[in-house]
Coordinates of C-alpha atoms in Angstrom, one line a residue:
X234 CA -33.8 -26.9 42.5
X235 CA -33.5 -24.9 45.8
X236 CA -36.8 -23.5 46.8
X237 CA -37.5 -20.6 49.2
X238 CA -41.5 -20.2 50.3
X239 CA -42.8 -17.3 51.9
X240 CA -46.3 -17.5 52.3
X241 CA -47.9 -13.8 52.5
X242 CA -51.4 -13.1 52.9
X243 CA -51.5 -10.7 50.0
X244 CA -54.3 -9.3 47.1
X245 CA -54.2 -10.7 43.9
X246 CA -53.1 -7.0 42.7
X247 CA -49.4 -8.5 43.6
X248 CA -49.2 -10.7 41.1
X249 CA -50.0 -8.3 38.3
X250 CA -47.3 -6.1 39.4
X251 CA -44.9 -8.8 39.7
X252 CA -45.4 -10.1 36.6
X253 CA -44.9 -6.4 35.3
X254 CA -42.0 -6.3 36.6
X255 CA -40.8 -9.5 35.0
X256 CA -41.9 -8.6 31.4
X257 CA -40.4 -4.6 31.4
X258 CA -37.1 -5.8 31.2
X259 CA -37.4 -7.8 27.7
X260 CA -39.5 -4.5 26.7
X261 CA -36.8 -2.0 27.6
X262 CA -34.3 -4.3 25.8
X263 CA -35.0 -3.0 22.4
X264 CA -32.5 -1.2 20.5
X265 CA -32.8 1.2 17.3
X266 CA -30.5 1.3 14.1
X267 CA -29.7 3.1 11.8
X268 CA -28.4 2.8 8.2
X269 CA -25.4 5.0 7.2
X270 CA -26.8 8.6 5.9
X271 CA -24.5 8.1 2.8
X272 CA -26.0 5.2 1.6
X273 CA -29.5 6.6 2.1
X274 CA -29.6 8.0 -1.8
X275 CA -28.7 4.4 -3.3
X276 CA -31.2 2.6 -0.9
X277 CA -33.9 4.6 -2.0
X278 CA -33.3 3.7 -5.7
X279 CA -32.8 0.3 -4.9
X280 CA -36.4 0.4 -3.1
X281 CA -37.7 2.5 -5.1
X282 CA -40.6 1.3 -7.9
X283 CA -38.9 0.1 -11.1
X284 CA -39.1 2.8 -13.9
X285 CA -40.0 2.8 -17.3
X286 CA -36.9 2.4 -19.7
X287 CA -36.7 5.8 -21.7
X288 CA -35.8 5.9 -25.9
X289 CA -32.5 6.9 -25.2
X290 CA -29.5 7.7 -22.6
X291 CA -27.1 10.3 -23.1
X292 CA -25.2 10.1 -19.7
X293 CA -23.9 7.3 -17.9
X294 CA -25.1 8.7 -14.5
X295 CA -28.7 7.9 -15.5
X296 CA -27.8 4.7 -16.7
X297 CA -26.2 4.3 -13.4
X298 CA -29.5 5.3 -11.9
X299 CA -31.8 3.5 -13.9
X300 CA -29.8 0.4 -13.1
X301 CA -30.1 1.0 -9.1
X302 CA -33.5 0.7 -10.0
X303 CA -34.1 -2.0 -11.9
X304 CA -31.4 -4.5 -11.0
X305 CA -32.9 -7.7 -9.4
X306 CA -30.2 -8.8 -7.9
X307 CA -30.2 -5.6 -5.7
X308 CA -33.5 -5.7 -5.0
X309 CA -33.2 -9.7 -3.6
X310 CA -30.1 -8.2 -1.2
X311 CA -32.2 -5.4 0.1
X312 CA -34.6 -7.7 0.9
X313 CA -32.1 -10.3 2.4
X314 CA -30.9 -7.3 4.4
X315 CA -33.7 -6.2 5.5
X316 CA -34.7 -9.8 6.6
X317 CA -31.7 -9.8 9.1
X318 CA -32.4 -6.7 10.1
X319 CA -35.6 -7.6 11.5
X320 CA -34.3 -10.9 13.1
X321 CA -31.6 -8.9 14.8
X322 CA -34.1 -6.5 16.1
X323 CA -36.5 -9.6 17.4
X324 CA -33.4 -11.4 19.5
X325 CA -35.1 -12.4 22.7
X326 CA -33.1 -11.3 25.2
X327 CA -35.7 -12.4 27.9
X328 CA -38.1 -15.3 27.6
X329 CA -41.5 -15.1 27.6
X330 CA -42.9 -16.3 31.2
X331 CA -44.9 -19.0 31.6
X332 CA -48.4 -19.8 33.4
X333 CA -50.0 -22.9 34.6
X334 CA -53.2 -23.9 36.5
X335 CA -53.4 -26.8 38.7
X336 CA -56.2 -28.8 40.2
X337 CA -56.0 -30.4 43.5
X338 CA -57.9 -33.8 42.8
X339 CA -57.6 -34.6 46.4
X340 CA -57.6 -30.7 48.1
X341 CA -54.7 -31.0 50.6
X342 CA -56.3 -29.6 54.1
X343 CA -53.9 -27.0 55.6
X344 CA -54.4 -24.6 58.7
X345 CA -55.9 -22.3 56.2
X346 CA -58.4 -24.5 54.9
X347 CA -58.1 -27.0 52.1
X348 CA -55.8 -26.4 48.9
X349 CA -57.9 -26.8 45.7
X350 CA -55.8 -25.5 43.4
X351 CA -52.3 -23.5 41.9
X352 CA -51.7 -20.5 39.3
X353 CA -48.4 -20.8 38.5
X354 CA -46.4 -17.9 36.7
X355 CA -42.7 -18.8 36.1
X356 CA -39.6 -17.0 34.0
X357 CA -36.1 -18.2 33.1
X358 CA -33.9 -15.3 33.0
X359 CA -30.6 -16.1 31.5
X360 CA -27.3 -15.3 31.8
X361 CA -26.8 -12.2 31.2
X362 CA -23.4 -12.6 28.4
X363 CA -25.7 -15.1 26.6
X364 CA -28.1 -12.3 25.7
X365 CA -26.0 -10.0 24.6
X366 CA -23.4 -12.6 22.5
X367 CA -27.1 -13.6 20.6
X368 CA -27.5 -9.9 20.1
X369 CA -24.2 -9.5 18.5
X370 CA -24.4 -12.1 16.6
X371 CA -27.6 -11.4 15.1
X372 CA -26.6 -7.4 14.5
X373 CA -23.0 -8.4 13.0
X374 CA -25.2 -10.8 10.6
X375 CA -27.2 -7.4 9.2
X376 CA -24.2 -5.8 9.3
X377 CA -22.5 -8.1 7.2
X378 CA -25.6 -8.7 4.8
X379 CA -25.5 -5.0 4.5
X380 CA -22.2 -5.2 3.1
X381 CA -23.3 -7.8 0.7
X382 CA -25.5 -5.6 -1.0
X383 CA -23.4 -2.6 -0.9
X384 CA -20.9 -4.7 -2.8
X385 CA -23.2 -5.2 -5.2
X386 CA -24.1 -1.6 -5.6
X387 CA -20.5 -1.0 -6.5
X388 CA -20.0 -4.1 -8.8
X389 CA -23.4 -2.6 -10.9
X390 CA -21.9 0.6 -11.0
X391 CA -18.5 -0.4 -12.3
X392 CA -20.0 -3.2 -14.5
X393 CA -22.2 0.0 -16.2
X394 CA -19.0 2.3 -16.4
X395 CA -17.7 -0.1 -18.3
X396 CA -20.6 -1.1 -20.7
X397 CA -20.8 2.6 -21.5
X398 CA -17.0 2.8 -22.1
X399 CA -17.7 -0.2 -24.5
X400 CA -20.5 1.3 -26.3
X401 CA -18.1 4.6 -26.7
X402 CA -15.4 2.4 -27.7
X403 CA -17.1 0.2 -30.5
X404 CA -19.4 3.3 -31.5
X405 CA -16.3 5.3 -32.4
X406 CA -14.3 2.1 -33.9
X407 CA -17.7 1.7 -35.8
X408 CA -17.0 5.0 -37.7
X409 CA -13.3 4.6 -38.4
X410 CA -13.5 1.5 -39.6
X411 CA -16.3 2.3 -41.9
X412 CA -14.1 5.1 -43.1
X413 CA -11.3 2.6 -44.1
X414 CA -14.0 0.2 -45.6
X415 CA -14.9 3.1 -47.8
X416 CA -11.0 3.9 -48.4
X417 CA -10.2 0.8 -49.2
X418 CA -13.0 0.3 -51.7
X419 CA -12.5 3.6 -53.8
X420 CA -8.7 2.4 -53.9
X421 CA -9.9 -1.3 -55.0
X422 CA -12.3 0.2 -57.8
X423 CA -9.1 2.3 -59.0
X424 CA -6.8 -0.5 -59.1
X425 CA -9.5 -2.9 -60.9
X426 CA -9.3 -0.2 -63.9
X427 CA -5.7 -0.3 -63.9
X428 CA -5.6 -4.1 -63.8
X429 CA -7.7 -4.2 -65.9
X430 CA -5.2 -2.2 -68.5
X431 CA -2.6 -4.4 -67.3
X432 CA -0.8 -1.5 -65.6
X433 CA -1.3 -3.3 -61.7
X434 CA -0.1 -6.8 -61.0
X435 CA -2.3 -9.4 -59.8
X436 CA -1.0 -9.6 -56.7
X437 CA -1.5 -5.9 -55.5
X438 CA -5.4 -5.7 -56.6
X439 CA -5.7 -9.2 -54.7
X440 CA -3.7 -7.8 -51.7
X441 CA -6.1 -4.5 -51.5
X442 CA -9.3 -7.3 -52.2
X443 CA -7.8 -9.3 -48.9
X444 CA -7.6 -6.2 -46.8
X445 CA -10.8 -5.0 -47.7
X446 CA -12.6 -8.3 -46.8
X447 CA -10.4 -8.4 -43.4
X448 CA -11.7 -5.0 -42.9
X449 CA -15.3 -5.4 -43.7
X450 CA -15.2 -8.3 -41.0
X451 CA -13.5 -6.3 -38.8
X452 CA -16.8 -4.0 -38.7
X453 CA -18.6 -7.0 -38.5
X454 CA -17.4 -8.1 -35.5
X455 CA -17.8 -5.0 -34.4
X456 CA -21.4 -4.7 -34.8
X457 CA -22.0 -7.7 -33.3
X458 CA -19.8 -7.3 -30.2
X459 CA -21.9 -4.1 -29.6
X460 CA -25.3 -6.1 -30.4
X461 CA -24.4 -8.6 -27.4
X462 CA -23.8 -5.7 -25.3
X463 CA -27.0 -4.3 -25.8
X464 CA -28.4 -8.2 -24.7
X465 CA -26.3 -7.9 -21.4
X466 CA -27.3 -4.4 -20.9
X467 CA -31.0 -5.2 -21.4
X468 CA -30.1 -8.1 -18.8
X469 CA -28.7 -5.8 -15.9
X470 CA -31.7 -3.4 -16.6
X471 CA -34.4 -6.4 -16.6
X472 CA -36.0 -5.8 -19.5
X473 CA -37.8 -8.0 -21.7
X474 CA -36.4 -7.3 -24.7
X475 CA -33.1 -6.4 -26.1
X476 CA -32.7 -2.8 -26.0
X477 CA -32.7 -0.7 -29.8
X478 CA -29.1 0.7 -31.0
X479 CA -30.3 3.6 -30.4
X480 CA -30.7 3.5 -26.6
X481 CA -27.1 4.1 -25.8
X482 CA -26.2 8.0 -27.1
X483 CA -22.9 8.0 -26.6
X484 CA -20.5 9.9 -28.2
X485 CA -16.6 9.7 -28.7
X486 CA -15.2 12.6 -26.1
X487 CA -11.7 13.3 -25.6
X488 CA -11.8 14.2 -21.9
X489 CA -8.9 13.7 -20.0
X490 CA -8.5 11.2 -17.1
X491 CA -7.9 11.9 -13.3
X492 CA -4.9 10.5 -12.2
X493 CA -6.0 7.9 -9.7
X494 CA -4.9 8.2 -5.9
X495 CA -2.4 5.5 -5.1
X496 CA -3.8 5.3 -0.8
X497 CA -6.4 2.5 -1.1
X498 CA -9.3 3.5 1.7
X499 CA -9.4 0.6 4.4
X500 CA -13.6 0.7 4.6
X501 CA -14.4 -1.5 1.4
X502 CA -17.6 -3.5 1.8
X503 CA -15.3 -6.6 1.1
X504 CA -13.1 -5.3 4.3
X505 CA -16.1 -4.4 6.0
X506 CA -17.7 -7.6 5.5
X507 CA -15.2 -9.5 7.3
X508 CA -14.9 -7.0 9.9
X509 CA -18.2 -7.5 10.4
X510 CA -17.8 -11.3 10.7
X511 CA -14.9 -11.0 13.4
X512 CA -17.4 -9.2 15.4
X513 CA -19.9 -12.0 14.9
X514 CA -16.5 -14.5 15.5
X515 CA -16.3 -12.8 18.9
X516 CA -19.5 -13.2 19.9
X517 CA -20.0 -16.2 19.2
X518 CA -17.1 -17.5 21.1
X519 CA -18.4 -15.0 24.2
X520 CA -21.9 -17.1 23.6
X521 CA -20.2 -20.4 24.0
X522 CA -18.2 -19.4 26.9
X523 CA -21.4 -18.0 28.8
X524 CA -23.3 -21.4 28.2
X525 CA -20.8 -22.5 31.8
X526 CA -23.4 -20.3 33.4
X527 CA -26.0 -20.8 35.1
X528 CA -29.4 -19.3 34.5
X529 CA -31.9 -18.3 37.2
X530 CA -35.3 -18.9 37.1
X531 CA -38.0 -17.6 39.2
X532 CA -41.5 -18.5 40.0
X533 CA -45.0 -17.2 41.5
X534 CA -47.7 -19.6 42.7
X535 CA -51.1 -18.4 43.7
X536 CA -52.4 -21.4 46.1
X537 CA -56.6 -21.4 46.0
X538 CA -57.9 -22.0 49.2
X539 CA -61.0 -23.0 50.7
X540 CA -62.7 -21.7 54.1
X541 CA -61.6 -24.4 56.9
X542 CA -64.8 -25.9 58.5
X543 CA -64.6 -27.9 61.7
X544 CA -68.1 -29.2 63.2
X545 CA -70.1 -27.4 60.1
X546 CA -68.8 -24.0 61.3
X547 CA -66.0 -21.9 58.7
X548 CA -63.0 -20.6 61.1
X549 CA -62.7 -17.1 60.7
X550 CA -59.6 -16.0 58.9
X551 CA -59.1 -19.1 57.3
X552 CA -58.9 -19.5 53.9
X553 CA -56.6 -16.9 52.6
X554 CA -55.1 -17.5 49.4
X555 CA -51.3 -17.5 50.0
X556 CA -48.5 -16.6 47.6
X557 CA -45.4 -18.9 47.0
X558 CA -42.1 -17.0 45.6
X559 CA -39.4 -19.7 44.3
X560 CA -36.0 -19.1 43.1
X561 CA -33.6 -21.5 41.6
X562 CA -31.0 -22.3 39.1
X563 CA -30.8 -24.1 36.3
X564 CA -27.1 -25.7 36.3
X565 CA -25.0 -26.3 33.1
X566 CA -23.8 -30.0 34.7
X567 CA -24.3 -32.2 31.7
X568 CA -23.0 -31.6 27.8
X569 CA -19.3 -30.3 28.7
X570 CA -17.8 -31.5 25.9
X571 CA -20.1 -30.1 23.9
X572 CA -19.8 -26.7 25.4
X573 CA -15.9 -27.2 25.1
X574 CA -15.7 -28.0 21.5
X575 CA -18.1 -24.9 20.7
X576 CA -15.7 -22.7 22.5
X577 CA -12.9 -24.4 20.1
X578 CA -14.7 -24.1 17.5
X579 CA -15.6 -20.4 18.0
X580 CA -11.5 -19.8 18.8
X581 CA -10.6 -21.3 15.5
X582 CA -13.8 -19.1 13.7
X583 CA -11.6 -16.3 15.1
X584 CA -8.2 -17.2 13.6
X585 CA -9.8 -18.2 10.2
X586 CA -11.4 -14.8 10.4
X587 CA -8.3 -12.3 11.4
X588 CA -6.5 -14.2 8.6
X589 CA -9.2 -14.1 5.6
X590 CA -9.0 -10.0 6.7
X591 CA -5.3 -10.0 5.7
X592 CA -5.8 -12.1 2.7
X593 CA -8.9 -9.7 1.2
X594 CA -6.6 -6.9 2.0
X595 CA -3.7 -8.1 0.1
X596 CA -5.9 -8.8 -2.8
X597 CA -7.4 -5.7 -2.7
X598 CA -4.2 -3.9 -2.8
X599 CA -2.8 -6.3 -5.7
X600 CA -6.2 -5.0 -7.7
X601 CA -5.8 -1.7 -7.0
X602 CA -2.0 -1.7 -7.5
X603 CA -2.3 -3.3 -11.0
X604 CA -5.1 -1.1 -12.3
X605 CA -3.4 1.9 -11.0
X606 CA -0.1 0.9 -12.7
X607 CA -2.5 -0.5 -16.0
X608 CA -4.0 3.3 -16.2
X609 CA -0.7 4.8 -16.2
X610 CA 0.4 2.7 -18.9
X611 CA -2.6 3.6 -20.8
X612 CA -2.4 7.8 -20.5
X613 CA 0.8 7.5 -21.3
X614 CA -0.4 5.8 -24.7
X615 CA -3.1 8.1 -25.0
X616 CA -0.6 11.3 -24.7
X617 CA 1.5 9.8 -26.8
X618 CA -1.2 9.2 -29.5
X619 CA -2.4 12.7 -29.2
X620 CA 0.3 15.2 -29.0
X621 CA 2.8 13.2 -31.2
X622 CA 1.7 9.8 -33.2
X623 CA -1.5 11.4 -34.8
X624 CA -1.0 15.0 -35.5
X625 CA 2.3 13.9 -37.3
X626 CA 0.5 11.5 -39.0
X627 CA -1.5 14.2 -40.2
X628 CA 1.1 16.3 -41.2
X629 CA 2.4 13.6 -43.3
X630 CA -0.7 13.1 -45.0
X631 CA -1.2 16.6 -45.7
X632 CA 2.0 16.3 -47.3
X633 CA 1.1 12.8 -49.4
X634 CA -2.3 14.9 -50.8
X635 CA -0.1 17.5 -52.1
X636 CA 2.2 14.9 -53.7
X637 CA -1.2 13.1 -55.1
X638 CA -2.7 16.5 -56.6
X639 CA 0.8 17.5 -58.1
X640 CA 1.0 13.7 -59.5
X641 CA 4.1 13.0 -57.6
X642 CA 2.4 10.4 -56.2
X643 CA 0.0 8.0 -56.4
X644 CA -4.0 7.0 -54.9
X645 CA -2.4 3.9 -53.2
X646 CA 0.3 6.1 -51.2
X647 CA -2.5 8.7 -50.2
X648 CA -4.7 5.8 -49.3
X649 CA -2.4 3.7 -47.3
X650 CA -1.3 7.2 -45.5
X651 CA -5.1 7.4 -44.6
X652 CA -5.5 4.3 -43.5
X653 CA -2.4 4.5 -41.3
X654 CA -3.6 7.6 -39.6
X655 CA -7.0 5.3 -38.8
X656 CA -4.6 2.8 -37.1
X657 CA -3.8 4.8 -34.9
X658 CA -6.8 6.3 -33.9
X659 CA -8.5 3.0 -33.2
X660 CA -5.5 2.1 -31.1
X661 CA -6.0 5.5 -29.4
X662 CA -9.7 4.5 -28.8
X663 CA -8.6 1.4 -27.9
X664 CA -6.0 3.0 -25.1
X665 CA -9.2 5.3 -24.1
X666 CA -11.3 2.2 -23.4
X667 CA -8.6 0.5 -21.7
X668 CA -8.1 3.9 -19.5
X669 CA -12.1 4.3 -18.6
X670 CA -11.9 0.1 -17.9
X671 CA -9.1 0.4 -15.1
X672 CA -10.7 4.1 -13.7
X673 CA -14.5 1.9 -13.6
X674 CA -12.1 -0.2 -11.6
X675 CA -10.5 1.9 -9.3
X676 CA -13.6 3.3 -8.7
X677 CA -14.6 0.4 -7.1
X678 CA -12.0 -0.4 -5.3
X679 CA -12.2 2.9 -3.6
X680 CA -15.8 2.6 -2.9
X681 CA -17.4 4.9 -4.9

């Protein structure tokens, strides 16, 4: 390494100021974030202390809420965030310097007097694009963790929509089906009597006996469909215990859907993610390109020297203590190949990246397309089952009790006009949880 000397008879004070100038630089270096001010309400549920599960929930914004608070799997992302957010705030853009003492064993006699020994205070400042690319890389890595968990702040939310559309759905299927139980029962007793005066074939009573064992483990099923949901619920809340039937107080409502927007936003965390990454792509590949350079590296040597004596009497002026400034550089000669395949490497990083942006978006689009089309669908059902299919049904069974209390017509008609009109309102509740299903999921996809 090239070495320039200047020898200066100086005060020690110079060094302290040198070296002050050498460490403000990494000092000024710092730089602040900040999180988005929209996501600042979520965050604080997410770090907030988990909170005591109440009897009961009569909203699904508060289950919402209470699920930002107690999910796990949010907390261990916040924490993985914040984790690269401190290591992108602690890149070292500028070494520490370094500082030696050295001991003349043999003092080398100068003019001055004889050398006895060296404080030596170096620093490597490096290329300036390698800084910065380490930088980059470290902030695009918070960025993109940050769009991990903000992912999974949508997931939970849609994944709750959907448990409460669930427990509305099998609440409300719960009650009709217990209504055609009981239906089917009264008619069963009815037709046992007439069987029994050999007025009613077999077959019928055995045909109403089927259907009111199919139906029976209809509600069965029922029940314990909704049972599991209360396990997975008490799961995504972290609770110890399954949560009582009670907890979820829903009830069956008959508000309308909004019709979804068919413009799918462009800033989804799964977008964002990998725009994040073709940042981090870029720098990385500026980072390999900057490891060609050079770096510099200066130095500051405080020499210790003795009085010069000649015939037991000290020369006056002799002995100062001289300073030694050194510059050099520290060449990138060996390891090309390695340096050349990083900057490959980092090119290809780059292609893979752009073209994982296209694919997400495509998929995105597919999703949102198909639950936008799937929703239409089912408010077109529910319309359907609510202006026409049910309130004719109605009209007709109206008609059939009329017929039964005039005798023009039998239990069994009445009772199977019934239980027609309960068809169709579980397939309407059925449409209604299909419907809150694809809006949980469009909700998503828009980022909400």
């Amino acid at each position: 390494m090239y070495r320039l000397k200047n020898i200066l008879p100086v005060q020690p004070t110079l060094l302290v100021l040198i070296l002050f100038v050498l460490v403000m630089p990494a000092m000024a270096f710092g730089e602040e974030r900040e999180m988005p001010i929209d996501s600042a309400t979520w965050l604080t549920l997410i770090n907030s202390d988990q909170k005591t599960m109440p009897e009961k929930v009569v909203d699904v914004s508060e289950l919402i809420t209470l699920a930002l608070i107690n999910s796990v799997e949010l907390r261990a992302l916040y924490a993985d965030w914040q984790r690269q957010e401190e290591h992108a705030n602690g890149v070292v853009i500028i070494p520490d310097p370094s500082i030696s003492l050295g001991y003349f064993i043999e003092p080398i006699e100068t003019a001055q007097g004889a050398q006895t020994a060296k404080i030596s205070v170096g620093h490597t400042i490096p290329w300036l694009s390698k800084s910065k690319a380490s930088h980059k890389m470290r902030i695009s890595q918070a960025a993109q963790a940050f769009e991990v968990l903000d992912n999974a702040r949508l997931n939970l939310q849609r994944d709750i929509r959907r448990i409460w559309a669930e427990a509305q759905y099998l609440q409300s299927t719960q009650l009709i089906l217990q209504e055609q139980v009981q239906l089917v029962k009264d008619l069963e007793e009815i037709l046992i009597v007439q069987y029994q005066s050999a007025s009613l074939s077999h077959q019928r009573l055995v045909d109403i006996q089927i259907q009111s064992l199919f139906l029976a483990e209809k509600l069965a099923e029922t029940k314990s469909r909704e049972h599991r949901l209360r396990i997975r619920l008490s799961s995504i809340l972290n609770m110890g215990n399954t949560i009582s039937e009670s907890f979820l107080h829903t009830t069956a409502t008959s508000a309308g859907f909004d019709e979804p927007d068919t413009k799918l936003p462009s800033d989804h965390p799964r977008l964002n993610r990998l725009d994040h990454l073709s940042d981090f792509s870029r720098a990385h590949l500026s980072g390999a390109r900057a490891n060609y350079m050079p770096d510099l590296r200066i130095g500051l040597d405080y020499i210790l020297t003795d009085k010069r004596v000649v015939d037991g009497v000290e020369i006056e002026d002799s002995g100062k203590n001289p300073f030694v400034i050194s510059a050099g550089l520290a060449l990138p000669i060996w390891n090309w190949k390695q340096k050349k395949s990083e900057v490959k490497a980092s090119i290809w990083q780059k292609k893979q990246v752009q073209n994982l942006r296209i694919e997400e978006g495509n998929a995105l689009k597919e999703e949102y397309d198909i639950a936008w089309l799937t929703l239409t669908d089912d408010l077109r059902k529910i319309r359907l089952y609510e202006d026409e299919l049910i309130p004719r049904t109605l009209e007709i069974e109206k008609v059939v009790e009329q017929d039964y209390i005039s005798q023009s017509s039998d239990i069994s008609v009445l009772t199977s006009t019934k239980i027609k009109r309960l068809d169709l309102q579980l397939a309407l509740a059925a449409s209604r949880f299909s419907a809150a299903t694809q809006s949980a999921l469009l909700t998503y996809l828009r980022g909400q």
